[in-house]
Amino acid sequence: MQGKNLVESALDPAKAVYDQIVPAGEPWIYEISTWQYVRMIDVEGNQAADTLFFNAHDYEERYSAQETMRTQGNISLTTGTPLISSQGNVLLTIVADTCGRHDTLGGACAMESTMVRYGLETRDMHACRQSFVQAALGWGRGLEKRDITHNINFFMNVPVTPEGKLTFADGVSGPGKYVEMRAEMDVLALISNCPQLNNPCNAYNPTPRRVLIWDPEV
Ligand SMILES: [Zn+2]
């Protein structure tokens, strides 16, 4: 099953119109136009990318984990997965994936959940929720804290046990693995390059990410 999902992209990094490194632990926010391709690369491996997507012209329309899982009848995201909005439209489609499986059940880490899971002394450690808020408010244009809802955890492995229990496991990603999407509408993407130090989603060591964007194929 997993082998079928492993699809490489034919797009050449030298022809990308955008090529940026997102430092370890930092957020990234950017608009992607209809039919552009965006590739997120797990540069050093096992680095979760907590990601939100919005309709670039209406932030009320945003990524829905529920609609996405229901539409494809599967809880894992990979090649072929349409990422569905809260209004039932396709925001982007995953067109290539060399990792094979991405989570959308685990949510984003927050200072509160980190403290509950890992102890009071972790209370002030930076978390994805803070990165999301910082980037959303910095972006402005009406994007606010209340717009931060369902997210995707690219490159994060959250297996579900036969009893239905969620577990955070060692990553299935590795250095240079990537996921690539085609935008099906103008979207605003917000990534938190997860700063979490207390669980294996980042191999206890947050690392950078590379983001590439290509214009539509002519
Ligand atoms: Zn996180």
PDB file of C-alpha atoms and ligand atoms in Angstrom:
ATOM      1  CA  MET A   1       0.000   0.000   0.000  1.00  0.00           C
ATOM      2  CA  GLN A   2       2.661   2.462   1.043  1.00  0.00           C
ATOM      3  CA  GLY A   3       4.840   1.739  -2.006  1.00  0.00           C
ATOM      4  CA  LYS A   4       2.131   2.962  -4.373  1.00  0.00           C
ATOM      5  CA  ASN A   5       2.083   6.335  -2.657  1.00  0.00           C
ATOM      6  CA  LEU A   6       5.773   7.007  -3.163  1.00  0.00           C
ATOM      7  CA  VAL A   7       5.776   9.247  -6.198  1.00  0.00           C
ATOM      8  CA  GLU A   8       8.650  11.454  -7.262  1.00  0.00           C
ATOM      9  CA  SER A   9       8.173  14.796  -8.956  1.00  0.00           C
ATOM     10  CA  ALA A  10       9.604  15.650 -12.364  1.00  0.00           C
ATOM     11  CA  LEU A  11       9.918  19.338 -11.476  1.00  0.00           C
ATOM     12  CA  ASP A  12      13.434  20.731 -11.557  1.00  0.00           C
ATOM     13  CA  PRO A  13      14.515  22.787  -8.509  1.00  0.00           C
ATOM     14  CA  ALA A  14      16.595  24.977 -10.825  1.00  0.00           C
ATOM     15  CA  LYS A  15      13.354  26.140 -12.482  1.00  0.00           C
ATOM     16  CA  ALA A  16      11.531  27.038  -9.271  1.00  0.00           C
ATOM     17  CA  VAL A  17      10.315  30.628  -8.974  1.00  0.00           C
ATOM     18  CA  TYR A  18      10.730  30.535  -5.188  1.00  0.00           C
ATOM     19  CA  ASP A  19      13.301  28.684  -3.105  1.00  0.00           C
ATOM     20  CA  GLN A  20      13.573  29.403   0.598  1.00  0.00           C
ATOM     21  CA  ILE A  21      14.971  27.802   3.735  1.00  0.00           C
ATOM     22  CA  VAL A  22      12.694  28.069   6.784  1.00  0.00           C
ATOM     23  CA  PRO A  23      14.950  27.986   9.865  1.00  0.00           C
ATOM     24  CA  ALA A  24      14.410  25.373  12.583  1.00  0.00           C
ATOM     25  CA  GLY A  25      11.513  26.258  14.861  1.00  0.00           C
ATOM     26  CA  GLU A  26      10.300  29.185  12.730  1.00  0.00           C
ATOM     27  CA  PRO A  27       6.971  29.819  10.972  1.00  0.00           C
ATOM     28  CA  TRP A  28       6.515  30.588   7.254  1.00  0.00           C
ATOM     29  CA  ILE A  29       3.514  32.230   5.609  1.00  0.00           C
ATOM     30  CA  TYR A  30       3.046  32.714   1.861  1.00  0.00           C
ATOM     31  CA  GLU A  31       0.421  32.911  -0.875  1.00  0.00           C
ATOM     32  CA  ILE A  32       0.404  30.229  -3.550  1.00  0.00           C
ATOM     33  CA  SER A  33      -1.488  30.961  -6.784  1.00  0.00           C
ATOM     34  CA  THR A  34      -3.848  28.596  -8.578  1.00  0.00           C
ATOM     35  CA  TRP A  35      -1.980  25.846 -10.475  1.00  0.00           C
ATOM     36  CA  GLN A  36       1.358  26.673  -8.877  1.00  0.00           C
ATOM     37  CA  TYR A  37       3.222  23.757  -7.328  1.00  0.00           C
ATOM     38  CA  VAL A  38       4.666  23.891  -3.818  1.00  0.00           C
ATOM     39  CA  ARG A  39       7.201  21.403  -2.481  1.00  0.00           C
ATOM     40  CA  MET A  40       8.134  21.102   1.196  1.00  0.00           C
ATOM     41  CA  ILE A  41      11.405  19.335   1.804  1.00  0.00           C
ATOM     42  CA  ASP A  42      12.339  17.671   5.086  1.00  0.00           C
ATOM     43  CA  VAL A  43      15.961  18.767   4.774  1.00  0.00           C
ATOM     44  CA  GLU A  44      17.532  16.751   7.591  1.00  0.00           C
ATOM     45  CA  GLY A  45      14.693  14.273   8.229  1.00  0.00           C
ATOM     46  CA  ASN A  46      12.014  13.694  10.868  1.00  0.00           C
ATOM     47  CA  GLN A  47      10.969  17.327  11.075  1.00  0.00           C
ATOM     48  CA  ALA A  48       7.232  17.870  11.409  1.00  0.00           C
ATOM     49  CA  ALA A  49       5.690  20.728   9.393  1.00  0.00           C
ATOM     50  CA  ASP A  50       2.455  21.758  11.090  1.00  0.00           C
ATOM     51  CA  THR A  51       0.547  23.393   8.249  1.00  0.00           C
ATOM     52  CA  LEU A  52      -2.635  25.417   7.761  1.00  0.00           C
ATOM     53  CA  PHE A  53      -4.198  26.334   4.416  1.00  0.00           C
ATOM     54  CA  PHE A  54      -6.764  29.036   3.672  1.00  0.00           C
ATOM     55  CA  ASN A  55      -8.592  30.321   0.615  1.00  0.00           C
ATOM     56  CA  ALA A  56      -6.370  33.354  -0.073  1.00  0.00           C
ATOM     57  CA  HIS A  57      -9.442  35.525  -0.716  1.00  0.00           C
ATOM     58  CA  ASP A  58     -11.586  34.332   2.193  1.00  0.00           C
ATOM     59  CA  TYR A  59      -9.896  33.102   5.370  1.00  0.00           C
ATOM     60  CA  GLU A  60     -13.239  31.762   6.631  1.00  0.00           C
ATOM     61  CA  GLU A  61     -12.699  28.952   4.126  1.00  0.00           C
ATOM     62  CA  ARG A  62      -9.846  26.821   5.400  1.00  0.00           C
ATOM     63  CA  TYR A  63      -8.405  23.326   5.504  1.00  0.00           C
ATOM     64  CA  SER A  64     -10.723  20.756   7.087  1.00  0.00           C
ATOM     65  CA  ALA A  65      -9.183  17.559   8.439  1.00  0.00           C
ATOM     66  CA  GLN A  66     -12.649  16.010   8.731  1.00  0.00           C
ATOM     67  CA  GLU A  67     -13.689  16.741   5.138  1.00  0.00           C
ATOM     68  CA  THR A  68     -10.309  15.572   3.830  1.00  0.00           C
ATOM     69  CA  MET A  69     -10.388  12.231   5.673  1.00  0.00           C
ATOM     70  CA  ARG A  70     -14.036  11.636   4.817  1.00  0.00           C
ATOM     71  CA  THR A  71     -13.574  12.437   1.130  1.00  0.00           C
ATOM     72  CA  GLN A  72     -10.734   9.978   0.627  1.00  0.00           C
ATOM     73  CA  GLY A  73     -11.882   7.428   3.227  1.00  0.00           C
ATOM     74  CA  ASN A  74      -8.436   7.316   4.805  1.00  0.00           C
ATOM     75  CA  ILE A  75      -6.775   9.035   7.749  1.00  0.00           C
ATOM     76  CA  SER A  76      -3.334   9.348   6.143  1.00  0.00           C
ATOM     77  CA  LEU A  77      -2.438  11.995   3.578  1.00  0.00           C
ATOM     78  CA  THR A  78      -0.247  11.088   0.608  1.00  0.00           C
ATOM     79  CA  THR A  79      -0.024  11.229  -3.193  1.00  0.00           C
ATOM     80  CA  GLY A  80      -3.482  11.764  -4.676  1.00  0.00           C
ATOM     81  CA  THR A  81      -5.028  13.212  -1.526  1.00  0.00           C
ATOM     82  CA  PRO A  82      -7.218  16.255  -2.236  1.00  0.00           C
ATOM     83  CA  LEU A  83      -6.949  18.678   0.677  1.00  0.00           C
ATOM     84  CA  ILE A  84     -10.544  19.732   1.244  1.00  0.00           C
ATOM     85  CA  SER A  85     -11.749  23.011   2.693  1.00  0.00           C
ATOM     86  CA  SER A  86     -14.397  23.664   5.322  1.00  0.00           C
ATOM     87  CA  GLN A  87     -16.722  24.489   2.398  1.00  0.00           C
ATOM     88  CA  GLY A  88     -16.059  21.260   0.539  1.00  0.00           C
ATOM     89  CA  ASN A  89     -13.736  22.683  -2.132  1.00  0.00           C
ATOM     90  CA  VAL A  90     -10.289  21.364  -3.043  1.00  0.00           C
ATOM     91  CA  LEU A  91      -7.557  23.714  -1.799  1.00  0.00           C
ATOM     92  CA  LEU A  92      -4.606  21.700  -3.089  1.00  0.00           C
ATOM     93  CA  THR A  93      -3.881  18.174  -4.292  1.00  0.00           C
ATOM     94  CA  ILE A  94      -0.839  16.179  -3.207  1.00  0.00           C
ATOM     95  CA  VAL A  95       0.879  15.243  -6.474  1.00  0.00           C
ATOM     96  CA  ALA A  96       4.157  13.760  -5.249  1.00  0.00           C
ATOM     97  CA  ASP A  97       5.343  12.294  -1.968  1.00  0.00           C
ATOM     98  CA  THR A  98       8.605  10.530  -1.127  1.00  0.00           C
ATOM     99  CA  CYS A  99       7.731  10.127   2.559  1.00  0.00           C
ATOM    100  CA  GLY A 100       4.513   8.141   2.037  1.00  0.00           C
ATOM    101  CA  ARG A 101       2.309   9.177   4.927  1.00  0.00           C
ATOM    102  CA  HIS A 102       1.392  12.401   6.710  1.00  0.00           C
ATOM    103  CA  ASP A 103      -0.781  12.941   9.766  1.00  0.00           C
ATOM    104  CA  THR A 104      -3.810  15.153  10.220  1.00  0.00           C
ATOM    105  CA  LEU A 105      -5.127  13.716  13.498  1.00  0.00           C
ATOM    106  CA  GLY A 106      -2.525  14.846  16.023  1.00  0.00           C
ATOM    107  CA  GLY A 107      -3.140  18.605  15.908  1.00  0.00           C
ATOM    108  CA  ALA A 108      -0.501  21.218  16.606  1.00  0.00           C
ATOM    109  CA  CYS A 109       1.508  21.439  19.799  1.00  0.00           C
ATOM    110  CA  ALA A 110       0.677  24.242  22.222  1.00  0.00           C
ATOM    111  CA  MET A 111       2.306  25.426  25.427  1.00  0.00           C
ATOM    112  CA  GLU A 112      -0.637  24.028  27.390  1.00  0.00           C
ATOM    113  CA  SER A 113      -0.550  20.534  25.864  1.00  0.00           C
ATOM    114  CA  THR A 114       3.239  20.405  26.145  1.00  0.00           C
ATOM    115  CA  MET A 115       2.983  21.216  29.849  1.00  0.00           C
ATOM    116  CA  VAL A 116       0.306  18.566  30.445  1.00  0.00           C
ATOM    117  CA  ARG A 117       2.271  15.909  28.550  1.00  0.00           C
ATOM    118  CA  TYR A 118       5.817  16.680  29.592  1.00  0.00           C
ATOM    119  CA  GLY A 119       5.702  18.564  32.895  1.00  0.00           C
ATOM    120  CA  LEU A 120       5.483  22.033  34.368  1.00  0.00           C
ATOM    121  CA  GLU A 121       9.091  22.870  33.566  1.00  0.00           C
ATOM    122  CA  THR A 122       8.246  22.763  29.825  1.00  0.00           C
ATOM    123  CA  ARG A 123       5.599  25.464  30.225  1.00  0.00           C
ATOM    124  CA  ASP A 124       7.540  28.269  28.538  1.00  0.00           C
ATOM    125  CA  MET A 125       8.875  26.236  25.646  1.00  0.00           C
ATOM    126  CA  HIS A 126       7.928  27.558  22.234  1.00  0.00           C
ATOM    127  CA  ALA A 127       5.180  25.595  20.426  1.00  0.00           C
ATOM    128  CA  CYS A 128       3.454  25.501  17.033  1.00  0.00           C
ATOM    129  CA  ARG A 129       0.402  27.330  18.308  1.00  0.00           C
ATOM    130  CA  GLN A 130       2.557  30.325  19.254  1.00  0.00           C
ATOM    131  CA  SER A 131       4.262  30.225  15.850  1.00  0.00           C
ATOM    132  CA  PHE A 132       0.852  30.144  14.126  1.00  0.00           C
ATOM    133  CA  VAL A 133      -0.402  33.124  16.153  1.00  0.00           C
ATOM    134  CA  GLN A 134       2.802  35.090  15.604  1.00  0.00           C
ATOM    135  CA  ALA A 135       2.755  34.517  11.837  1.00  0.00           C
ATOM    136  CA  ALA A 136      -1.030  35.113  11.494  1.00  0.00           C
ATOM    137  CA  LEU A 137      -0.910  38.429  13.350  1.00  0.00           C
ATOM    138  CA  GLY A 138       2.251  39.429  11.491  1.00  0.00           C
ATOM    139  CA  TRP A 139       0.507  38.706   8.178  1.00  0.00           C
ATOM    140  CA  GLY A 140      -2.501  40.844   9.184  1.00  0.00           C
ATOM    141  CA  ARG A 141      -5.114  41.347   6.436  1.00  0.00           C
ATOM    142  CA  GLY A 142      -7.762  40.033   8.810  1.00  0.00           C
ATOM    143  CA  LEU A 143      -6.052  36.742   9.659  1.00  0.00           C
ATOM    144  CA  GLU A 144      -6.462  36.191  13.383  1.00  0.00           C
ATOM    145  CA  LYS A 145      -5.949  33.766  16.244  1.00  0.00           C
ATOM    146  CA  ARG A 146      -9.502  32.402  15.805  1.00  0.00           C
ATOM    147  CA  ASP A 147      -8.607  31.293  12.246  1.00  0.00           C
ATOM    148  CA  ILE A 148      -6.153  28.737  13.581  1.00  0.00           C
ATOM    149  CA  THR A 149      -8.028  25.436  13.476  1.00  0.00           C
ATOM    150  CA  HIS A 150      -7.323  22.041  11.874  1.00  0.00           C
ATOM    151  CA  ASN A 151      -3.797  21.476  10.650  1.00  0.00           C
ATOM    152  CA  ILE A 152      -1.778  18.916   8.752  1.00  0.00           C
ATOM    153  CA  ASN A 153       1.364  17.459  10.285  1.00  0.00           C
ATOM    154  CA  PHE A 154       3.494  16.809   7.231  1.00  0.00           C
ATOM    155  CA  PHE A 155       6.315  14.321   7.904  1.00  0.00           C
ATOM    156  CA  MET A 156       4.801  13.320  11.251  1.00  0.00           C
ATOM    157  CA  ASN A 157       3.980   9.736  12.080  1.00  0.00           C
ATOM    158  CA  VAL A 158       0.908   9.240  14.285  1.00  0.00           C
ATOM    159  CA  PRO A 159      -0.065   5.572  14.001  1.00  0.00           C
ATOM    160  CA  VAL A 160      -3.490   4.505  15.237  1.00  0.00           C
ATOM    161  CA  THR A 161      -3.509   1.251  17.200  1.00  0.00           C
ATOM    162  CA  PRO A 162      -6.181  -1.445  16.587  1.00  0.00           C
ATOM    163  CA  GLU A 163      -7.858  -0.105  19.742  1.00  0.00           C
ATOM    164  CA  GLY A 164      -8.082   3.337  18.139  1.00  0.00           C
ATOM    165  CA  LYS A 165      -5.378   4.902  20.270  1.00  0.00           C
ATOM    166  CA  LEU A 166      -3.183   7.657  18.814  1.00  0.00           C
ATOM    167  CA  THR A 167       0.550   7.293  19.312  1.00  0.00           C
ATOM    168  CA  PHE A 168       3.436   9.606  18.454  1.00  0.00           C
ATOM    169  CA  ALA A 169       6.008   7.349  16.886  1.00  0.00           C
ATOM    170  CA  ASP A 170       9.411   7.686  15.327  1.00  0.00           C
ATOM    171  CA  GLY A 171       9.119   9.367  11.972  1.00  0.00           C
ATOM    172  CA  VAL A 172       8.871   7.581   8.645  1.00  0.00           C
ATOM    173  CA  SER A 173      10.535  10.565   7.013  1.00  0.00           C
ATOM    174  CA  GLY A 174      14.236  11.039   6.329  1.00  0.00           C
ATOM    175  CA  PRO A 175      16.722  13.562   4.958  1.00  0.00           C
ATOM    176  CA  GLY A 176      15.603  15.099   1.661  1.00  0.00           C
ATOM    177  CA  LYS A 177      12.124  13.536   1.642  1.00  0.00           C
ATOM    178  CA  TYR A 178       9.439  15.828   0.289  1.00  0.00           C
ATOM    179  CA  VAL A 179       5.770  16.322  -0.359  1.00  0.00           C
ATOM    180  CA  GLU A 180       4.534  18.338  -3.326  1.00  0.00           C
ATOM    181  CA  MET A 181       1.120  19.872  -3.943  1.00  0.00           C
ATOM    182  CA  ARG A 182      -0.663  21.640  -6.769  1.00  0.00           C
ATOM    183  CA  ALA A 183      -2.820  24.572  -5.697  1.00  0.00           C
ATOM    184  CA  GLU A 184      -6.389  24.214  -6.988  1.00  0.00           C
ATOM    185  CA  MET A 185      -7.267  27.758  -5.907  1.00  0.00           C
ATOM    186  CA  ASP A 186      -5.294  30.738  -4.614  1.00  0.00           C
ATOM    187  CA  VAL A 187      -4.249  29.611  -1.131  1.00  0.00           C
ATOM    188  CA  LEU A 188      -2.507  31.096   1.845  1.00  0.00           C
ATOM    189  CA  ALA A 189      -0.133  28.582   3.434  1.00  0.00           C
ATOM    190  CA  LEU A 190       1.079  28.856   7.011  1.00  0.00           C
ATOM    191  CA  ILE A 191       3.711  26.410   8.223  1.00  0.00           C
ATOM    192  CA  SER A 192       5.052  26.046  11.727  1.00  0.00           C
ATOM    193  CA  ASN A 193       8.382  24.310  11.410  1.00  0.00           C
ATOM    194  CA  CYS A 194       7.624  22.517  14.674  1.00  0.00           C
ATOM    195  CA  PRO A 195       9.875  23.654  17.550  1.00  0.00           C
ATOM    196  CA  GLN A 196       8.800  20.795  19.856  1.00  0.00           C
ATOM    197  CA  LEU A 197      11.714  19.322  21.859  1.00  0.00           C
ATOM    198  CA  ASN A 198       9.825  16.740  23.911  1.00  0.00           C
ATOM    199  CA  ASN A 199       8.647  14.076  21.470  1.00  0.00           C
ATOM    200  CA  PRO A 200       9.893  12.148  18.456  1.00  0.00           C
ATOM    201  CA  CYS A 201       8.028  14.267  15.858  1.00  0.00           C
ATOM    202  CA  ASN A 202      11.272  16.215  15.401  1.00  0.00           C
ATOM    203  CA  ALA A 203      13.649  13.519  16.614  1.00  0.00           C
ATOM    204  CA  TYR A 204      14.061  15.835  19.676  1.00  0.00           C
ATOM    205  CA  ASN A 205      16.043  18.167  17.450  1.00  0.00           C
ATOM    206  CA  PRO A 206      14.199  20.752  15.284  1.00  0.00           C
ATOM    207  CA  THR A 207      15.804  21.275  11.877  1.00  0.00           C
ATOM    208  CA  PRO A 208      15.258  23.569   8.850  1.00  0.00           C
ATOM    209  CA  ARG A 209      12.846  23.123   5.957  1.00  0.00           C
ATOM    210  CA  ARG A 210      13.165  24.074   2.313  1.00  0.00           C
ATOM    211  CA  VAL A 211      10.154  25.341   0.371  1.00  0.00           C
ATOM    212  CA  LEU A 212      10.083  25.506  -3.419  1.00  0.00           C
ATOM    213  CA  ILE A 213       7.361  26.915  -5.680  1.00  0.00           C
ATOM    214  CA  TRP A 214       6.972  26.470  -9.435  1.00  0.00           C
ATOM    215  CA  ASP A 215       4.722  28.281 -11.851  1.00  0.00           C
ATOM    216  CA  PRO A 216       2.158  26.178 -13.757  1.00  0.00           C
ATOM    217  CA  GLU A 217       3.572  23.898 -16.403  1.00  0.00           C
ATOM    218  CA  VAL A 218       3.292  25.366 -19.900  1.00  0.00           C
TER     219      VAL A 218
HETATM  220 ZN    ZN B   1       4.648  21.498  17.073  1.00  0.00          ZN
END
